[in-house]
Short mmCIF file of C-alpha atoms in Angstrom, two decimals:
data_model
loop_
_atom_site.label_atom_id
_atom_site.label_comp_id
_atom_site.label_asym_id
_atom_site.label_seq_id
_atom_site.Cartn_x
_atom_site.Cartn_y
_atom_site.Cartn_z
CA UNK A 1 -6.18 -17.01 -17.82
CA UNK A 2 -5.47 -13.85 -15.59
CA UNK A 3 -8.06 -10.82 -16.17
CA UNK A 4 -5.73 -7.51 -16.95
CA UNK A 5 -6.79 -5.64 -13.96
CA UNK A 6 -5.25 -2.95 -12.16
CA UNK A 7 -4.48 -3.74 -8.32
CA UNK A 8 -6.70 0.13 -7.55
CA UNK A 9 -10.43 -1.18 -7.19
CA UNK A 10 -12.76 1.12 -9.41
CA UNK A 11 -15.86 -0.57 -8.95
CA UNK A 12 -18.51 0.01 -6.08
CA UNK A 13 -15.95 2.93 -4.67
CA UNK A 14 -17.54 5.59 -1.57
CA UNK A 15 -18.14 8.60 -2.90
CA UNK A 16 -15.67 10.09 -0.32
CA UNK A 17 -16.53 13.99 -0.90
CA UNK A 18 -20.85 12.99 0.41
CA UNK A 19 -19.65 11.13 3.31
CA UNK A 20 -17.15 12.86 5.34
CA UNK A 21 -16.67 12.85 8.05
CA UNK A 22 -15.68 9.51 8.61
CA UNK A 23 -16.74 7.22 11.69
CA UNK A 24 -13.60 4.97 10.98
CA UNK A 25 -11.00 4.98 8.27
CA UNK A 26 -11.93 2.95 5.52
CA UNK A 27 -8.45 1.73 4.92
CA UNK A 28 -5.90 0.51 7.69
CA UNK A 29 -2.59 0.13 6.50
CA UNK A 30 -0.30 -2.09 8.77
CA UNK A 31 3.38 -2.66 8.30
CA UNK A 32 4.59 -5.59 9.93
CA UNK A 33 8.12 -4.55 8.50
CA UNK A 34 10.24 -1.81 7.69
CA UNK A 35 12.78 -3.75 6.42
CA UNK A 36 13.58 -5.07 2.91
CA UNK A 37 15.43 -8.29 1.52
CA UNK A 38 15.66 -6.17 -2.17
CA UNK A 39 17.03 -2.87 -2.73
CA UNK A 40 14.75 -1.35 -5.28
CA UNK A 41 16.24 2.46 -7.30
CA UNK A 42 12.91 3.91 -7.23
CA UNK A 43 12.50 3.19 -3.54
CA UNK A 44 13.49 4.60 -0.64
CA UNK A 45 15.30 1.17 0.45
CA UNK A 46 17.81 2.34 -1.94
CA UNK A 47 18.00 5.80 -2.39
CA UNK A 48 16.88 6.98 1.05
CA UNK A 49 18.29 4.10 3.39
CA UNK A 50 19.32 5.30 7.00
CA UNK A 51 16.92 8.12 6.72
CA UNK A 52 13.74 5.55 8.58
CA UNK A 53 13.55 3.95 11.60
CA UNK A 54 13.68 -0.23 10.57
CA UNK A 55 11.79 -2.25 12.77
CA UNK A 56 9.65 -5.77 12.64
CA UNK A 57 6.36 -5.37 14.54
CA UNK A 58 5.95 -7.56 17.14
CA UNK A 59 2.51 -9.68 17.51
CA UNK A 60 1.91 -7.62 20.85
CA UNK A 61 1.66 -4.57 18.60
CA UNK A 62 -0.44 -6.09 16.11
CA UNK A 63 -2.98 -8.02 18.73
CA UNK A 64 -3.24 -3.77 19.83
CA UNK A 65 -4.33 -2.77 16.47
CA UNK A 66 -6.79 -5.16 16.27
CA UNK A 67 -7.98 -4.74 19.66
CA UNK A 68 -8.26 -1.01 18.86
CA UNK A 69 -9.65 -1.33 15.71
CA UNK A 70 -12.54 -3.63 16.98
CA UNK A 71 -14.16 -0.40 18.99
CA UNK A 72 -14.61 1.44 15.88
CA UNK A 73 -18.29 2.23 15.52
CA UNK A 74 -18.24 1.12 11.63
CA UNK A 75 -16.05 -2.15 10.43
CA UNK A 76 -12.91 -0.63 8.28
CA UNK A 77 -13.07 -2.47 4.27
CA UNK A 78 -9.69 -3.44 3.90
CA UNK A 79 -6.89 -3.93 6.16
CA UNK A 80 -3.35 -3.45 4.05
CA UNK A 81 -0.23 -4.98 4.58
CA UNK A 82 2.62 -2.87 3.35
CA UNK A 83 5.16 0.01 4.05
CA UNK A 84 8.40 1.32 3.45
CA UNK A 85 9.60 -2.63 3.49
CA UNK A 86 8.54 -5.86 2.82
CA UNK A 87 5.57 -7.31 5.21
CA UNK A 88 7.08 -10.95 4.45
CA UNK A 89 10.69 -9.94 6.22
CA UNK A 90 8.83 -10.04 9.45
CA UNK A 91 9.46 -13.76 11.02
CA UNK A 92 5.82 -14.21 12.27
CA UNK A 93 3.96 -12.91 9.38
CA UNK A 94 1.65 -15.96 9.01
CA UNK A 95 1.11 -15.84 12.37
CA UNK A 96 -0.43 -11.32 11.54
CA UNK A 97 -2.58 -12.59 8.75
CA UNK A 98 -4.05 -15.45 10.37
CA UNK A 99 -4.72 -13.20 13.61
CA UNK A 100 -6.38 -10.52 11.01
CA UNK A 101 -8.23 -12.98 8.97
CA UNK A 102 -9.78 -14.68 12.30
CA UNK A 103 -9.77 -11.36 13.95
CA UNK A 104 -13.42 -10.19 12.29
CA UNK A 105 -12.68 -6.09 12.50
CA UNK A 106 -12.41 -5.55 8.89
CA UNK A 107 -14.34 -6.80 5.98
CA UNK A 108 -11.02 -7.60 3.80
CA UNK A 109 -7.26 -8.33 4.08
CA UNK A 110 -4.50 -8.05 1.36
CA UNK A 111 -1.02 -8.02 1.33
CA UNK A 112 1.82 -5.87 -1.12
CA UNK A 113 4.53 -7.91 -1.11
CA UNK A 114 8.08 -8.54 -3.95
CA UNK A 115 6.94 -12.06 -3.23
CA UNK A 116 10.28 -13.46 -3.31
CA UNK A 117 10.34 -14.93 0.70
CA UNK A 118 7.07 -16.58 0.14
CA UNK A 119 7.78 -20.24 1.21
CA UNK A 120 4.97 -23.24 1.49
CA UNK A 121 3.62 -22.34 4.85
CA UNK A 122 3.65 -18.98 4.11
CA UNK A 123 1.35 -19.80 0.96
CA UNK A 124 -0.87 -22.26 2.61
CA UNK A 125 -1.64 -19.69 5.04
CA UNK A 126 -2.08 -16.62 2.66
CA UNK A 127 -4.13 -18.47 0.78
CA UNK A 128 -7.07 -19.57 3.50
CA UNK A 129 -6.83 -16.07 5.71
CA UNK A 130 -6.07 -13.11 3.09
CA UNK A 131 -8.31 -12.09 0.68
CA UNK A 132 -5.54 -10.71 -2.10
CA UNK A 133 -1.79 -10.57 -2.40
CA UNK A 134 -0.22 -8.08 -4.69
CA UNK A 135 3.08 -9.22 -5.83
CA UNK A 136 5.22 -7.03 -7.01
CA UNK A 137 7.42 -8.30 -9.98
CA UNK A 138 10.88 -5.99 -10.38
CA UNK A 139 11.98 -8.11 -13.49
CA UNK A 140 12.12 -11.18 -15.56
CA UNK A 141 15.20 -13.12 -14.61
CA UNK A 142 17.92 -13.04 -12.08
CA UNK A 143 20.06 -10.01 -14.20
CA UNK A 144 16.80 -7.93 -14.11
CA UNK A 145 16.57 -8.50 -10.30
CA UNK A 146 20.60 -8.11 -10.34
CA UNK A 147 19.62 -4.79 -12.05
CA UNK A 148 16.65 -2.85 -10.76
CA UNK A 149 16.57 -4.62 -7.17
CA UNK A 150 20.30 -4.73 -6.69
CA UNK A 151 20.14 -8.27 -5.43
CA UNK A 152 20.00 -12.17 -6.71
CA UNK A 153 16.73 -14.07 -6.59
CA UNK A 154 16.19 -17.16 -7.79
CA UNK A 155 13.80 -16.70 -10.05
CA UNK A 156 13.08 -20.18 -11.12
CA UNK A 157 11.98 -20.54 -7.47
CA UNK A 158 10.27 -17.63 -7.39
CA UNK A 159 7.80 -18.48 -10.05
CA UNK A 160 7.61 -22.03 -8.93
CA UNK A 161 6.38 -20.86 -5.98
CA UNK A 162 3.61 -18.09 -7.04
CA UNK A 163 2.47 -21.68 -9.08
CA UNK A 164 2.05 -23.74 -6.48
CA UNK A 165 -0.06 -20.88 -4.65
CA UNK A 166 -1.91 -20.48 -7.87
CA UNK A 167 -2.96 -23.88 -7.92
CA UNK A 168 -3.70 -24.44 -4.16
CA UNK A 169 -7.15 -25.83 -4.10
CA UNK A 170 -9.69 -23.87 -2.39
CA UNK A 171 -7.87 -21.11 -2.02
CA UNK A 172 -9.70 -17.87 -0.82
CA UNK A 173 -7.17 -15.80 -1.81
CA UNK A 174 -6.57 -13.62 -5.26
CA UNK A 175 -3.07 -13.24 -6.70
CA UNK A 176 -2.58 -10.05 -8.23
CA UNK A 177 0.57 -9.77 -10.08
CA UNK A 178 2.24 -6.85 -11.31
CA UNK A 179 5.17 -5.27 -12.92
CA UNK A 180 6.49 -1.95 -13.58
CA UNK A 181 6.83 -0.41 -16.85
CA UNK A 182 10.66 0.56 -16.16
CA UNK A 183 11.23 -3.38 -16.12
CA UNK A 184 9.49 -4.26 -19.33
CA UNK A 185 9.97 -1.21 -22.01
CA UNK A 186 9.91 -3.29 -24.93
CA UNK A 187 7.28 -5.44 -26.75
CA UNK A 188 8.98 -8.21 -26.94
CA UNK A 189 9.51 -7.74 -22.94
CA UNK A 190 5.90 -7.34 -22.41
CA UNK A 191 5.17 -10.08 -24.06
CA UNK A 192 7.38 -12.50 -22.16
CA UNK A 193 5.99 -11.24 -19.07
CA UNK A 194 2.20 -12.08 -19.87
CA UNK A 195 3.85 -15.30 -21.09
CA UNK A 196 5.50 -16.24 -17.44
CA UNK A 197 2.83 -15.02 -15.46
CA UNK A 198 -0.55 -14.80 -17.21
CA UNK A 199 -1.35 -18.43 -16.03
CA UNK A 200 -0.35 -18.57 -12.52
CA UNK A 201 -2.50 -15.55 -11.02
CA UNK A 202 -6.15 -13.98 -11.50
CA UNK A 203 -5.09 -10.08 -12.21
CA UNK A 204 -2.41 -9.31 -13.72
CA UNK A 205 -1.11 -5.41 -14.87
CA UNK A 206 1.89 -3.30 -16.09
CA UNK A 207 1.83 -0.03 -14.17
CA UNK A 208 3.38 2.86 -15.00
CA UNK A 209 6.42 3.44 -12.53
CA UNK A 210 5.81 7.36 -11.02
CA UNK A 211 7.31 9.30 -8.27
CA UNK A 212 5.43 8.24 -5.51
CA UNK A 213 7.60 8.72 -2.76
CA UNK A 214 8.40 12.54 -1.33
CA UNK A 215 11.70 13.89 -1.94
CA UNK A 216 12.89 11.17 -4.05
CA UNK A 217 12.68 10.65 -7.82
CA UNK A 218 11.69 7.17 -8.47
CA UNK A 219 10.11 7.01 -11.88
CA UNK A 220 13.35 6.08 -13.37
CA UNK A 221 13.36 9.04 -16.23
CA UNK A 222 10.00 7.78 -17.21
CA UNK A 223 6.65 9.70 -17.77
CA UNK A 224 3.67 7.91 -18.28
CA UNK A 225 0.86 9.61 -17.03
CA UNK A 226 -0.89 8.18 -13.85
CA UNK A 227 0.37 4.99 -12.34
CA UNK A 228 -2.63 2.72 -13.22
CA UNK A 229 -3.70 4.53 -16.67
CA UNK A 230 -1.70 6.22 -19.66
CA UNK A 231 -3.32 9.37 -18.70
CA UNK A 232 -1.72 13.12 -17.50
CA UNK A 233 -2.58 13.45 -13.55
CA UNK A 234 -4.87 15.75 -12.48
CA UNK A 235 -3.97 18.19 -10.27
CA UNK A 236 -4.68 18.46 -6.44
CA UNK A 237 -4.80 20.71 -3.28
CA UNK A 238 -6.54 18.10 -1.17
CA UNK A 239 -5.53 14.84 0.35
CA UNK A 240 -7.94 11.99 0.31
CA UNK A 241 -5.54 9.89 1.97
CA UNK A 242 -5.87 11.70 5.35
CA UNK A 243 -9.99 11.72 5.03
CA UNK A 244 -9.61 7.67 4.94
CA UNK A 245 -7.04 5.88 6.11
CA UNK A 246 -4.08 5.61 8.58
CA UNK A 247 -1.00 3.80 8.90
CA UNK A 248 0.34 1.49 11.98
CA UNK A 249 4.26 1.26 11.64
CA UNK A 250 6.10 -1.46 12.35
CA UNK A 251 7.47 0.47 15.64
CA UNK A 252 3.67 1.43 16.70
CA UNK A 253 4.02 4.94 15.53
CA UNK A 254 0.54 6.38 13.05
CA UNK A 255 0.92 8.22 10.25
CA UNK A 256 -2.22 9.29 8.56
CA UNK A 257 -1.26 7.90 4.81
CA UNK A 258 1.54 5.36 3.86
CA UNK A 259 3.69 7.32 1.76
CA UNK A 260 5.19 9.43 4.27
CA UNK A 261 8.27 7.25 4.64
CA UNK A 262 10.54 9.56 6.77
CA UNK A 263 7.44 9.43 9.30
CA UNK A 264 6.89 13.33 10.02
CA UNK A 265 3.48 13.60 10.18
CA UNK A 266 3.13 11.08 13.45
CA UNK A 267 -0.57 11.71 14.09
CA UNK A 268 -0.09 9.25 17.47
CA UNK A 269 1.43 6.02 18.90
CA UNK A 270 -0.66 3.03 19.29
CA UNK A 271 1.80 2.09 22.58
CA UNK A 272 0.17 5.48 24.00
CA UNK A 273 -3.28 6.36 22.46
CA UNK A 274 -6.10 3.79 21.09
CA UNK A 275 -6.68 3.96 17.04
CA UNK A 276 -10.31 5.33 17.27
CA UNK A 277 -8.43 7.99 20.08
CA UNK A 278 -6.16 9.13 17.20
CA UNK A 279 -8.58 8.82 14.51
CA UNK A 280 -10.78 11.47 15.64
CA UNK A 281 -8.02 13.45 17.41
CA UNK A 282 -6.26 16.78 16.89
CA UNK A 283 -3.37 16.32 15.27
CA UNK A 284 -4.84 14.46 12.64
CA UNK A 285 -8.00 17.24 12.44
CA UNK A 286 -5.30 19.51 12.15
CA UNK A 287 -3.44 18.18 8.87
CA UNK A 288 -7.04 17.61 7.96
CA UNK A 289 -7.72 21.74 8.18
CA UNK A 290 -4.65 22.61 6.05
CA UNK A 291 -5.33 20.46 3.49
CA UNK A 292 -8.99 21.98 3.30
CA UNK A 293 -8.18 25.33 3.31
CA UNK A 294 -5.44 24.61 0.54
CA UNK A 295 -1.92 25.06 2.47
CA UNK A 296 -0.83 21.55 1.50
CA UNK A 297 2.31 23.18 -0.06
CA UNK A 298 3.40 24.82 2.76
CA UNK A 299 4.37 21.61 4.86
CA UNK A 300 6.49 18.53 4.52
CA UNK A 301 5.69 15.77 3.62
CA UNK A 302 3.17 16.61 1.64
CA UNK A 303 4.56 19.61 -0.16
CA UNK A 304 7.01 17.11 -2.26
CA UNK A 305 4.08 14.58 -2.87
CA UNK A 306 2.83 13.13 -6.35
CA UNK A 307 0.77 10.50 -4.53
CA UNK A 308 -2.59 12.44 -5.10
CA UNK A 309 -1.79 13.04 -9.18
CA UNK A 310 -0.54 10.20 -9.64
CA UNK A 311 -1.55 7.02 -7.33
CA UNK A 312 -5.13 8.41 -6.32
CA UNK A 313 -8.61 8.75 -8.27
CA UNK A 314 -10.60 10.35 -5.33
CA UNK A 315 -10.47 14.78 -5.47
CA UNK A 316 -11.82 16.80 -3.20
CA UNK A 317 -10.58 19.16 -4.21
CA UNK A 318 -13.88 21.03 -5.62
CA UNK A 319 -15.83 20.65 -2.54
CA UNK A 320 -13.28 21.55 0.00
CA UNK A 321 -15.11 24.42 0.96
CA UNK A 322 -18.18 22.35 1.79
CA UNK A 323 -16.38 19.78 3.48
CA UNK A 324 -14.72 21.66 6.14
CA UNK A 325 -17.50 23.28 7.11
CA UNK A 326 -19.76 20.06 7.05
CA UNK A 327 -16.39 18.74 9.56
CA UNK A 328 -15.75 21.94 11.89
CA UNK A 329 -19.27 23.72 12.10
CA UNK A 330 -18.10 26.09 14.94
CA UNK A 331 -14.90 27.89 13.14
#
């Protein structure tokens, strides 16, 4: 039976605010694809198509960020496979996890996925070189998908298959599954989701659907408090995101968090600067500095974005003062 568990990992967590600066980021997301086989309201896929660049990253790219990633000083945790679209749309996906997982430059590798283009190689693969998949579940039969995804699955298939990766014997790899609150509003609803799914992964969770993407309102008329507890967000001035963690696009462009979909904060290009180059480089020191000295709302993206209250449980918000000067002695 699957342990109700939210996908965020509260236990054993850096206490970010003591150890600033940061030799490496201790998250790296990757997106292997900025393209999408569902077409999700609360995402940008739907309600912000044609305003990102769509790409599949090619293996040259990838073998780059792993090169790079290999001269940081201190191994990054987790490597994360997401973005603006799905990481399984990309043809040679097997082919990224299996170069991560044998690659030995981060500790751990998971994957965010809808979960609907996982096919038996696919599986057999996650399953010996990833350490988690989070599968994203956007309904409970083929009208849901019809409904909040704007597209048909086969959801027969679909749950057939999270099965047979379930039951895959020896597998290294957790199965998180979870589903939004938009999609399952009613008891009986919630019920019938435990009862499909419950069995066929380790974690499971209902999270609260919140607007996590700037510019765009994508928690569906719902408030909920805080996307993995039924609490009111805090408030925040500060950032973690940019303290400890970056994002390779599928194109090669970095962003320094993975919610800035329209990519305007490009901190670097991994075609034209090495990771570690852009991790400790200006551009990114310079976000860094507005955040700190509490300007955050006088930019974009991050002016129109609810990540921090509601996605994030690390504030820095009280030592800001402390940390910039522990990060820029001389100013």
């Amino acid at each position: 039976m699957a342990k109700l568990k939210s996908q965020f990992n509260y236990e054993g967590r850096l206490k970010l605010e003591e150890n600033l600066p940061l030799n490496s980021p201790l998250v790296v997301y990757v997106e292997p694809s900025s393209f999408c086989n569902l077409e999700c309201k609360f995402c940008p896929q739907h309600n912000g198509r044609g305003e990102f660049p769509t790409f599949n990253m090619s293996l040259k790219t990838f073998q780059k960020t792993l090169d790079d990633i290999s001269t940081f000083n201190t191994k990054p945790s987790l490597m994360r496979f997401c973005g603006i679209g799905d990481p399984l749309f990309n043809k040679q996906i097997s082919k990224i996890v299996k170069m991560a997982g044998l690659s030995n430059v981060i500790k751990k590798t998971e994957i965010i996925t809808n979960g609907t283009m996982l096919n038996d190689e696919r599986i057999n693969t996650f399953s010996e070189y990833l350490d988690r998949i989070v599968i994203s579940v956007e309904g409970l039969s083929e009208l849901d998908y019809s409904t909040f995804a704007l597209r048909k699955i086969n959801f027969d298939k679909f749950v057939a298959n999270i099965k047979k990766f379930y039951e895959i014997k020896d597998r290294k790899c957790v199965i998180h599954i979870k589903i939004h609150n938009a999609a399952v509003r009613t008891s009986k609803k919630k019920k019938r989701f435990f009862e499909i799914f419950e069995s066929i992964c380790d974690e499971i969770y209902i999270e609260n659907l919140v607007d996590l993407w700037p510019e765009k309102k994508s928690n569906l008329g719902l408030d909920a408090g805080h996307r993995f507890e039924s609490t009111p967000p805090p408030s925040s001035k500060v950032c973690p995101q940019i303290f400890k963690s970056m994002q390779v696009n599928a194109n090669g462009e970095v962003l320094p968090c993975c919610v800035d979909w329209k990519s305007i904060n490009v901190v670097g290009d991994i075609k034209k600067n090495t990771l570690k180059e852009i991790w400790h480089g200006e551009t990114i020191k310079d976000l860094q500095k507005k955040h700190l000295l509490g300007q955050r709302n006088t930019f974009s993206p991050c002016n129109e974005c609810n990540h921090n209250e509601y996605s994030e449980k690390d504030n820095l918000d009280k030592d800001a003062h402390i940390i910039y000067k522990k990060m820029f002695p001389k100013e």
